[in-house]
PDB file of C-alpha atoms and ligand atoms in Angstrom:
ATOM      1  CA  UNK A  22     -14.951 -13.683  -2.984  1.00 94.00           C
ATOM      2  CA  UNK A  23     -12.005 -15.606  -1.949  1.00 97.00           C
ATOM      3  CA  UNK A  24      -9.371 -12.811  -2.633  1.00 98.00           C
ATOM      4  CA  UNK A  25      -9.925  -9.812  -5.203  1.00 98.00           C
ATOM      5  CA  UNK A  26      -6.226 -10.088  -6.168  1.00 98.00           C
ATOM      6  CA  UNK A  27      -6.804 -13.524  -7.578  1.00 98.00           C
ATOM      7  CA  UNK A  28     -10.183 -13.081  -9.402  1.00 98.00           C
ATOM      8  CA  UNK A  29      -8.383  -9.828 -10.662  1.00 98.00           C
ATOM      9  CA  UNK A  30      -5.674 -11.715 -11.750  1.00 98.00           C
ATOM     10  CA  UNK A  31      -7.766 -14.787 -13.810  1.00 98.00           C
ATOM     11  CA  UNK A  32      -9.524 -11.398 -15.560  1.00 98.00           C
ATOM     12  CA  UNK A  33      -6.230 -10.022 -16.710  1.00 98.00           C
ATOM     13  CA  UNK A  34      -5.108 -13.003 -17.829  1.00 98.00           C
ATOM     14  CA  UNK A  35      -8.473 -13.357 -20.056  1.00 98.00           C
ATOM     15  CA  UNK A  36      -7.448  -9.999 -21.624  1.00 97.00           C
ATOM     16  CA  UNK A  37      -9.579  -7.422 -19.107  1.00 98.00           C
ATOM     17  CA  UNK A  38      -8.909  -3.814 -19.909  1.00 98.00           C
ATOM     18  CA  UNK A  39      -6.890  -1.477 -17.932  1.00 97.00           C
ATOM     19  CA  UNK A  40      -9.221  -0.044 -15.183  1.00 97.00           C
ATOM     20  CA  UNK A  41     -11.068  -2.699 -14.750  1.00 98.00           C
ATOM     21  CA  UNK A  42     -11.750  -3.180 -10.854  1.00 98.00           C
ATOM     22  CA  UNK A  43     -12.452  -6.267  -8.961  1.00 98.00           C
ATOM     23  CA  UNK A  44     -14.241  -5.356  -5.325  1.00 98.00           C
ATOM     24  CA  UNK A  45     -15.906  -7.244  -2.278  1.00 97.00           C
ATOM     25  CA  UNK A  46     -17.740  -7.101   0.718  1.00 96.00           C
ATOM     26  CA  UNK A  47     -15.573  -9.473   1.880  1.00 97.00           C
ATOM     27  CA  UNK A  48     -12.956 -11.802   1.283  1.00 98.00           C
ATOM     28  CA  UNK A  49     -12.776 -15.701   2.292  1.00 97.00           C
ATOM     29  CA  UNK A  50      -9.326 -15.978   1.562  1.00 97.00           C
ATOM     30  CA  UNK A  51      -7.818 -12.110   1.570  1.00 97.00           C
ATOM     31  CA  UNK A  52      -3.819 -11.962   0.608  1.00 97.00           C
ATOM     32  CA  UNK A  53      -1.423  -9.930   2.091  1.00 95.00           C
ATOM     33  CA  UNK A  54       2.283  -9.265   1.433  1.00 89.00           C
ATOM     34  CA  UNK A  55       4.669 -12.106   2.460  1.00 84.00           C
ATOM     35  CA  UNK A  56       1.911 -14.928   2.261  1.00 87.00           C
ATOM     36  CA  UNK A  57       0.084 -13.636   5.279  1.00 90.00           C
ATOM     37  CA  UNK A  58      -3.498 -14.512   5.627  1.00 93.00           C
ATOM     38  CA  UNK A  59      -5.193 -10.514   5.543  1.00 94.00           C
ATOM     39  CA  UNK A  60      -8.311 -10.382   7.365  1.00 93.00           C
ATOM     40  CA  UNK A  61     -11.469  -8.927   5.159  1.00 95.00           C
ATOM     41  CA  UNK A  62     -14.691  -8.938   6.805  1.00 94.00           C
ATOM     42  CA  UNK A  63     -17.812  -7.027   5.984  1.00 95.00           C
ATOM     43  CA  UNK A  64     -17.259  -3.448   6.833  1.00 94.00           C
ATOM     44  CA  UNK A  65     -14.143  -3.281   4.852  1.00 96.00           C
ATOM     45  CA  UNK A  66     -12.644  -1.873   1.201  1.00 97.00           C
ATOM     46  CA  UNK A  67     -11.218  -4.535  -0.823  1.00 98.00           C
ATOM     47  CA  UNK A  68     -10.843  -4.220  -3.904  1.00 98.00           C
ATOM     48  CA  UNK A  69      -8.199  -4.278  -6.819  1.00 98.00           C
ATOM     49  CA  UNK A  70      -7.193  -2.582  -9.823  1.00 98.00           C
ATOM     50  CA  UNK A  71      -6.226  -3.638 -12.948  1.00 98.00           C
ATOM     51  CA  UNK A  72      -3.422  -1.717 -14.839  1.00 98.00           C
ATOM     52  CA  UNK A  73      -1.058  -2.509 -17.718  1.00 98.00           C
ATOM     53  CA  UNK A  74       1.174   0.608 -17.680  1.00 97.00           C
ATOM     54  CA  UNK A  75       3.622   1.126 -20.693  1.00 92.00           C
ATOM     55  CA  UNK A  76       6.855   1.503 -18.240  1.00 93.00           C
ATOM     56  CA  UNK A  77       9.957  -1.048 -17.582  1.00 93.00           C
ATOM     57  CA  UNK A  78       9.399  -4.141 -15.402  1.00 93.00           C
ATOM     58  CA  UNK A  79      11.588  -2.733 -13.093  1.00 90.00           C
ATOM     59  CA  UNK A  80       9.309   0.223 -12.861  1.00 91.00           C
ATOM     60  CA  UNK A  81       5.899  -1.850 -11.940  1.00 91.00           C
ATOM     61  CA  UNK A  82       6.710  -1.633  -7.888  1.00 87.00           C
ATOM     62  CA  UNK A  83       6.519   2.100  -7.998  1.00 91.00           C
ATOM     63  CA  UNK A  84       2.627   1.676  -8.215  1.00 94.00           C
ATOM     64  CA  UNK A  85       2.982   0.607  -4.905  1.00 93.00           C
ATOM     65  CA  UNK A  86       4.232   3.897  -3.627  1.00 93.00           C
ATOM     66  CA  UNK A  87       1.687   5.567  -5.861  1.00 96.00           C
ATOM     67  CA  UNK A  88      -1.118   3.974  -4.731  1.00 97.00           C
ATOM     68  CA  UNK A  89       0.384   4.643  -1.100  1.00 96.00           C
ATOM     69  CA  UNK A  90       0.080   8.534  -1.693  1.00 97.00           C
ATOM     70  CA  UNK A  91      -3.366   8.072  -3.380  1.00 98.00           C
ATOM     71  CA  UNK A  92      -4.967   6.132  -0.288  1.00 98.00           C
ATOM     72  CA  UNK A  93      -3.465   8.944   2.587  1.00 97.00           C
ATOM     73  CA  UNK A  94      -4.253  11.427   0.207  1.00 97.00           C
ATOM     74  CA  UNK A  95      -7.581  10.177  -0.013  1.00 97.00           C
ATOM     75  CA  UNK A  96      -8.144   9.763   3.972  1.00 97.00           C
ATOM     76  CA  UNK A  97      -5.973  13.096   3.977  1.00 96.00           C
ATOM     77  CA  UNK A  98      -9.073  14.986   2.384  1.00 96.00           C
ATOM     78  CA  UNK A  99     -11.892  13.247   4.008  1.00 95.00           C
ATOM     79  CA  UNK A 100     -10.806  13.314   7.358  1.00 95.00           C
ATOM     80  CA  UNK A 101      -9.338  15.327   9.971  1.00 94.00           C
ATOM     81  CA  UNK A 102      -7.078  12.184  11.382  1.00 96.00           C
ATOM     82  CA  UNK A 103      -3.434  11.683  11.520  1.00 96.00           C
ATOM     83  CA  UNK A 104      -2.242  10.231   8.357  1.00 97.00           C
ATOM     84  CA  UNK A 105       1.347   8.200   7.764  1.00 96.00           C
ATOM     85  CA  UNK A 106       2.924   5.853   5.044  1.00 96.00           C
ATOM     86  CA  UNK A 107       5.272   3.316   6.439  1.00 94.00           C
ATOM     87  CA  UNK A 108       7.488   2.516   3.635  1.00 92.00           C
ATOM     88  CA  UNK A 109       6.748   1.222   1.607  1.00 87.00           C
ATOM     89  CA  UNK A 110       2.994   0.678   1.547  1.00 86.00           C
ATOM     90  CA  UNK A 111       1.220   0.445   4.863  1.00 95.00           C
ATOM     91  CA  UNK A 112      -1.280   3.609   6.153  1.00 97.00           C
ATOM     92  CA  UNK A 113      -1.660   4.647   9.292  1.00 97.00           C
ATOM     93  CA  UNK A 114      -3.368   6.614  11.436  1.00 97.00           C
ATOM     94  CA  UNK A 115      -1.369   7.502  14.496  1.00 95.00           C
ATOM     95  CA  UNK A 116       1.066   4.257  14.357  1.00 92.00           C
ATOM     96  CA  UNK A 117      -2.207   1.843  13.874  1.00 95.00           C
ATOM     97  CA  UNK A 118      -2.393   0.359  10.280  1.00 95.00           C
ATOM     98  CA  UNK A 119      -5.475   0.818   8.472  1.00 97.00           C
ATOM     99  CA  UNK A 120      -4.884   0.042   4.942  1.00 97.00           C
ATOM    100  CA  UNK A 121      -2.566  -2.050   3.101  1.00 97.00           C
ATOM    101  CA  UNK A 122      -1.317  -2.468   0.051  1.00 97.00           C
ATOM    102  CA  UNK A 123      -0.578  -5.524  -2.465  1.00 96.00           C
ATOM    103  CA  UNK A 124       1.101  -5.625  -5.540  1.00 95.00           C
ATOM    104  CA  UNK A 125       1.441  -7.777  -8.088  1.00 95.00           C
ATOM    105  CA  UNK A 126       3.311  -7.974 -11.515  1.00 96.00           C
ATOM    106  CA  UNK A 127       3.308  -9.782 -14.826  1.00 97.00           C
ATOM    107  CA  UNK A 128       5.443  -9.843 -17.364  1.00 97.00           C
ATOM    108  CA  UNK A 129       5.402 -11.043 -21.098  1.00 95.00           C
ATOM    109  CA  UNK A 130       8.162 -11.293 -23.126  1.00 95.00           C
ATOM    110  CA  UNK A 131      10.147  -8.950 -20.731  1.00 95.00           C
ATOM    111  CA  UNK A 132       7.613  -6.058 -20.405  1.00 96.00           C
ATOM    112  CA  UNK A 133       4.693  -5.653 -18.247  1.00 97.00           C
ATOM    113  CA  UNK A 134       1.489  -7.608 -19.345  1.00 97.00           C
ATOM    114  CA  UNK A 135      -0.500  -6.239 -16.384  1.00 98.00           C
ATOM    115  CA  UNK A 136      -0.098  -5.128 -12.762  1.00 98.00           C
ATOM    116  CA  UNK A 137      -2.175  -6.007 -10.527  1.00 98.00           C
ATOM    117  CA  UNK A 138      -3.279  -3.535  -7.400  1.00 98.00           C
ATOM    118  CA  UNK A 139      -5.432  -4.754  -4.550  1.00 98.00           C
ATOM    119  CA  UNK A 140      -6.071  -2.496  -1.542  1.00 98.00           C
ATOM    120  CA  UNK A 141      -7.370  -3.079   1.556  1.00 98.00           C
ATOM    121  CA  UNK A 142      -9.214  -0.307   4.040  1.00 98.00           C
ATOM    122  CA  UNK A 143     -10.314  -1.037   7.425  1.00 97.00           C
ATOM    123  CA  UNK A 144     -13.585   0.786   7.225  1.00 96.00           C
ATOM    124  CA  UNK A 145     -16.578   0.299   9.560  1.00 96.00           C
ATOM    125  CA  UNK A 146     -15.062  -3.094  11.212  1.00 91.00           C
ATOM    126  CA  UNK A 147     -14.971  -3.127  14.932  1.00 88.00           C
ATOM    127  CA  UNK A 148     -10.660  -3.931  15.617  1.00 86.00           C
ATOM    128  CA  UNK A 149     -11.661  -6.192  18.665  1.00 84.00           C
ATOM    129  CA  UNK A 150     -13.488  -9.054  16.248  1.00 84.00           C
ATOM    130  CA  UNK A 151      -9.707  -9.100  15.062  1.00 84.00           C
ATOM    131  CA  UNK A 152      -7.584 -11.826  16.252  1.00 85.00           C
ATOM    132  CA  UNK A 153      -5.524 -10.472  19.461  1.00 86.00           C
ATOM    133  CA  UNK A 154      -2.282 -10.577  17.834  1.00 84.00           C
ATOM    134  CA  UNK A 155      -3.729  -7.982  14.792  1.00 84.00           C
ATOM    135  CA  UNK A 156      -5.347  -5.648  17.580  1.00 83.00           C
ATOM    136  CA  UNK A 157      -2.359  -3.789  19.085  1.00 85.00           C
ATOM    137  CA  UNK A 158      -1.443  -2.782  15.441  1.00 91.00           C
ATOM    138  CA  UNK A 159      -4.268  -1.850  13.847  1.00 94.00           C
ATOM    139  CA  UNK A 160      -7.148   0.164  13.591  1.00 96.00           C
ATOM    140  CA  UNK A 161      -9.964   1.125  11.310  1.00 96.00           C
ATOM    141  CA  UNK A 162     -11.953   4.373  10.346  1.00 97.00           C
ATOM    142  CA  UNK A 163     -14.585   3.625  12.116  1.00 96.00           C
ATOM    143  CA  UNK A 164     -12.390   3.438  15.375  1.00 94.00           C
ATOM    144  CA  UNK A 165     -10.835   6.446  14.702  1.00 95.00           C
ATOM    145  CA  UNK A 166     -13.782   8.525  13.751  1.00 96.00           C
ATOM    146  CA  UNK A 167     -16.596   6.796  16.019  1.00 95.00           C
ATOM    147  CA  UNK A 168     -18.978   7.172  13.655  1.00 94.00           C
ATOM    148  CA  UNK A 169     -19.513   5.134  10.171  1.00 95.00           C
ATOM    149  CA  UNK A 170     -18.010   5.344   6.925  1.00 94.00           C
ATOM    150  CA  UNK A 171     -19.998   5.452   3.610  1.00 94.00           C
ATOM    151  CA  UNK A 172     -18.362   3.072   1.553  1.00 95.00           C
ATOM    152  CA  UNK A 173     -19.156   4.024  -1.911  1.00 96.00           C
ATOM    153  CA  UNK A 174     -17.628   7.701  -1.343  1.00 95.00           C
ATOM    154  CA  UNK A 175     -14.315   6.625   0.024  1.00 97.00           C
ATOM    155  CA  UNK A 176     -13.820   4.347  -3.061  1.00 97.00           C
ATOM    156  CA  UNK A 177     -15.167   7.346  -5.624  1.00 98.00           C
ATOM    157  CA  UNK A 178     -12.784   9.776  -3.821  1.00 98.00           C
ATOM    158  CA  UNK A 179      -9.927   7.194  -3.973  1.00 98.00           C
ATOM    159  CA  UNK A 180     -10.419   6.771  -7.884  1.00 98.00           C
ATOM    160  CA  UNK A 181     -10.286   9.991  -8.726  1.00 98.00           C
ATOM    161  CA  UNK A 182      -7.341  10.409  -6.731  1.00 98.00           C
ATOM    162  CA  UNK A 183      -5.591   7.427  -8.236  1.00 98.00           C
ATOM    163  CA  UNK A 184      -6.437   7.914 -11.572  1.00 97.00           C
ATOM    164  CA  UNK A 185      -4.503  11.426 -11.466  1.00 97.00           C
ATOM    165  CA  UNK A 186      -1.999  10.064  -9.895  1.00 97.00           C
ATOM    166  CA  UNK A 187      -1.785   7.149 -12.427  1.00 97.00           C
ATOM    167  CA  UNK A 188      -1.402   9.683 -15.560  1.00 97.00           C
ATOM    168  CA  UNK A 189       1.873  11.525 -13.994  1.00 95.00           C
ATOM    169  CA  UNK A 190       3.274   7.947 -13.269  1.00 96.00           C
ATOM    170  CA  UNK A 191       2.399   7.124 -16.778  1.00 95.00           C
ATOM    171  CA  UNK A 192       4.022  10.930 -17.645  1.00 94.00           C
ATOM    172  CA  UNK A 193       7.000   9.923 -15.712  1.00 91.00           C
ATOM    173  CA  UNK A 194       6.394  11.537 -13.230  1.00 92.00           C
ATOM    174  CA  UNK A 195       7.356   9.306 -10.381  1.00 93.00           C
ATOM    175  CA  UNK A 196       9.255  12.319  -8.507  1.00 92.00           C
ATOM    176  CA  UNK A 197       6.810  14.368  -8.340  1.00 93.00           C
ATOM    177  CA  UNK A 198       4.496  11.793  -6.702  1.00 94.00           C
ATOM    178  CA  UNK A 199       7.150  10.928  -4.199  1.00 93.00           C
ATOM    179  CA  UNK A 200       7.497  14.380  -3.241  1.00 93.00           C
ATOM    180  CA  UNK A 201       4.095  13.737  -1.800  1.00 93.00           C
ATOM    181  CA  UNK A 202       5.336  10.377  -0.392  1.00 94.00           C
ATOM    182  CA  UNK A 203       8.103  11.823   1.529  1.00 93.00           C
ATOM    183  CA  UNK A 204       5.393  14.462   3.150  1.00 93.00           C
ATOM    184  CA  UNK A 205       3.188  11.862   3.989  1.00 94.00           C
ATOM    185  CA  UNK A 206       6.422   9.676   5.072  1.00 93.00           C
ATOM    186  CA  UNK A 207       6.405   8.583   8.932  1.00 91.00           C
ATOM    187  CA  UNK A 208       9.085   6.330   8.196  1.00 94.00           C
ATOM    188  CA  UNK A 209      11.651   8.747   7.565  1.00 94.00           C
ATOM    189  CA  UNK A 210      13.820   9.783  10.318  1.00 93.00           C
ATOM    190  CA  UNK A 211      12.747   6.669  11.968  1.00 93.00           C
ATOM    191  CA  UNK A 212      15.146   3.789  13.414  1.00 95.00           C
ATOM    192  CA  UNK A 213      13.740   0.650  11.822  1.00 95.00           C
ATOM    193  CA  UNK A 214      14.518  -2.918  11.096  1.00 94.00           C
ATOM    194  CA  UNK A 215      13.867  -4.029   7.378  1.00 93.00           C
ATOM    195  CA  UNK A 216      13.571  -7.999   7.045  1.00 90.00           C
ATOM    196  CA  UNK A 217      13.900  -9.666   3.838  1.00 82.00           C
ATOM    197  CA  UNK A 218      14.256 -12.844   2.998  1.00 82.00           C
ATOM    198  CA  UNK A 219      15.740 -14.062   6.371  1.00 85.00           C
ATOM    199  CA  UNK A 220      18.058 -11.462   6.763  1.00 89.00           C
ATOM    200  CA  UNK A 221      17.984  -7.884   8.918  1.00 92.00           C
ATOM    201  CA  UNK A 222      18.932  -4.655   8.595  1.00 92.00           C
ATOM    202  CA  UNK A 223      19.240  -2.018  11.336  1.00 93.00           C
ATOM    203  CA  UNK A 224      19.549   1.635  10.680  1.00 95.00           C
ATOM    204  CA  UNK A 225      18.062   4.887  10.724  1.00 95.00           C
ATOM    205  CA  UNK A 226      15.512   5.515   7.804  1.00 96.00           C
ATOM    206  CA  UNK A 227      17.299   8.592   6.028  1.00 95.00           C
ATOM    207  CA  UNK A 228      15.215   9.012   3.034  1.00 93.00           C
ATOM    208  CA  UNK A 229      13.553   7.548  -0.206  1.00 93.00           C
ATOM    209  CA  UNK A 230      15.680   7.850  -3.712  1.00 92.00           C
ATOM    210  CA  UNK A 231      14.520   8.470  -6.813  1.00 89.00           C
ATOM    211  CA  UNK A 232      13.084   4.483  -7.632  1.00 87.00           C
ATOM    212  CA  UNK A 233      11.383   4.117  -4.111  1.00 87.00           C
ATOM    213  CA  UNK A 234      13.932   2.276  -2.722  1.00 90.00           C
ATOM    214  CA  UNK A 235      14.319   3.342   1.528  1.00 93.00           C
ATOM    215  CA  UNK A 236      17.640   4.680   2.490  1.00 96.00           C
ATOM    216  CA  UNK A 237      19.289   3.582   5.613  1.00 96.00           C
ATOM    217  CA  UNK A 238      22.203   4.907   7.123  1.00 96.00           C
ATOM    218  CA  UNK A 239      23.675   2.002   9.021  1.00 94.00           C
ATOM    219  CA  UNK A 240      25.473   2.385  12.882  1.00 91.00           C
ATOM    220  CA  UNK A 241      28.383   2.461  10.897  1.00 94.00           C
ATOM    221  CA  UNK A 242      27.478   5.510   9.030  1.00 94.00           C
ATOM    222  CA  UNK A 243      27.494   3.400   5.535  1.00 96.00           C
ATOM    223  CA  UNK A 244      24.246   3.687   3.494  1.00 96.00           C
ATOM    224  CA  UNK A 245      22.250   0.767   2.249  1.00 95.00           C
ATOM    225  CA  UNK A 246      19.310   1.252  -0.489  1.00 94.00           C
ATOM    226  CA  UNK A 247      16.695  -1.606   0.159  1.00 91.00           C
ATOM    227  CA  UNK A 248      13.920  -2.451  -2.558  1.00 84.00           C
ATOM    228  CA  UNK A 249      11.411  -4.086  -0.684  1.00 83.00           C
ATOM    229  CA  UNK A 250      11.217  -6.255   2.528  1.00 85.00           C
ATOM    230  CA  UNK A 251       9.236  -5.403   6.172  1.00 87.00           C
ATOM    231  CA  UNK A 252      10.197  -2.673   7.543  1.00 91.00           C
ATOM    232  CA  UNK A 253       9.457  -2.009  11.630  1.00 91.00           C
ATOM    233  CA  UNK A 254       9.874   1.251  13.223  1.00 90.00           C
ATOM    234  CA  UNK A 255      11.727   0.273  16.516  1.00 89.00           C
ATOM    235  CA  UNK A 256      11.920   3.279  19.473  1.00 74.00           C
ATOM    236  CA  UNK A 257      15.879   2.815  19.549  1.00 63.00           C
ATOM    237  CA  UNK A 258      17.706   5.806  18.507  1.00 48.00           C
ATOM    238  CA  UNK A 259      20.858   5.723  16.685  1.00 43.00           C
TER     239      UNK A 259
HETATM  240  C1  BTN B 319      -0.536  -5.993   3.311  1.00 60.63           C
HETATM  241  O1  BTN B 319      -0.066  -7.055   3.747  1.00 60.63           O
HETATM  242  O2  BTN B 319      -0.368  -4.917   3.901  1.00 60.63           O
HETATM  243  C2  BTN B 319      -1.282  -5.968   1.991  1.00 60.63           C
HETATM  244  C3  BTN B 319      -2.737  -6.228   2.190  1.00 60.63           C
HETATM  245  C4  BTN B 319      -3.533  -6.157   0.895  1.00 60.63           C
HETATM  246  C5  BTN B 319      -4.973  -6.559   1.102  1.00 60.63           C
HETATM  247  C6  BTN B 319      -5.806  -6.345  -0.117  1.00 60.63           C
HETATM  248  S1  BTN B 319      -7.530  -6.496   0.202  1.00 60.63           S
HETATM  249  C7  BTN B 319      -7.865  -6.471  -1.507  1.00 60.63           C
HETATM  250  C8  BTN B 319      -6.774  -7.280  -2.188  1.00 60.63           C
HETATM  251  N1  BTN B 319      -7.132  -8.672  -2.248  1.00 60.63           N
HETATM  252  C9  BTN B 319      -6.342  -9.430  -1.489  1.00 60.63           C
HETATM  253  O3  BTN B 319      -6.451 -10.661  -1.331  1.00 60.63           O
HETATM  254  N2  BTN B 319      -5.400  -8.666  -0.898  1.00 60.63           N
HETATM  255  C10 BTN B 319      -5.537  -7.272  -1.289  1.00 60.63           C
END
């Protein structure tokens, strides 16, 4: 396929039901956030979900964050590795990235039509076919486990995951599925830079509020809430 997130979002706009998932072997033209190319050869996960949750527009981004949870959880229970989130939606094992996540919302008469969730998981890829600039930073399972990964498992053991996850964001819930976010967290505590739109922040990564949004206590000891953007955990401390 070219990108899951596109073919996902042509069925959604032809009325496809919640739940109704879109995945590849690989991807010709894989998306990833900021209008990066993401690499997707065979070996990987890619695949996205349909969803039209009955919440706010403002509330679509959180899916993100669950989604987050639902992938480490997922690679929490299957594997003995060392899982992270880096706000807001990258995994890791160690500080490697091995899955990512990309959202994607649309709205109708200001509510949600449909969101649109496409995940990525390095699975059995080898990380040195990966351009050099990728390597340093990421990794897949198959790296980390030396051995490989049956496909169709992971993805069964994600859904089921997911979908309970889903309901309680559905149930409003969204605190109690951070709770696990901030566990899972590697972020927090963390000096990082977040860049958005052109612009930088420095500060030390003091926690996630109640929406998602990362809290950063500046080097002058004022606190800044930030939404989205890239966010880099740099060794300086404060
Ligand atoms: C990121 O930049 O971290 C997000 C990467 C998201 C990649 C997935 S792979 C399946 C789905 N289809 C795409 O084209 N992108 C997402």
């Amino acid at each position: 396929m070219d990108s899951t997130n596109d073919i996902a979002r042509k069925l959604a706009d032809e009325g496809a039901e919640e739940g109704t998932i879109v995945i590849a072997d690989r991807q010709i033209r894989g998306k990833g956030r900021r209008g990066k190319e993401w690499i997707s050869p065979l070996g990987g996960v890619w695949m996205t979900i349909i969803l039209r949750p009955d919440v706010e527009p403002s509330k679509a981004p959180q899916l993100t964050l669950v989604t987050g949870v639902a992938v480490a959880e997922t690679l929490n229970q299957e594997y003995d590795l060392d899982i992270g989130i880096k706000w807001p939606n990258d995994i890791l094992i160690g500080d490697k990235k091995v899955s990512g996540i990309l959202t994607e919302v649309k709205t109708k008469n200001g509510e949600v039509d449909y969101v649109i969730v496409g995940i990525g998981i390095d699975l059995n890829m080898d990380i040195n076919t990966f351009p050099p600039e990728l390597r340093d930073g990421a990794t897949s399972l198959k790296t980390e486990l030396d051995q490989e990964i049956e496909a169709t498992r992971l993805v069964q053991r994600f859904l089921e995951i997911f979908e309970v996850l889903y309901k309680d964001f559905n149930e409003d819930n969204f605190r109690e599925i951070l709770t696990g976010w901030r566990k899972m967290s590697n972020t927090i505590g963390k000096y990082v830079e977040v860049h958005k739109k052109g612009r930088t922040v420095y500060g030390e990564a003091v926690g996630v509020n109640k929406d998602g949004k990362l809290i950063l206590e500046l080097d002058d000891g004022s606190l800044r809430k930030v939404i989205s953007g890239e966010c880099i955990h740099v060794t300086k401390s404060k």
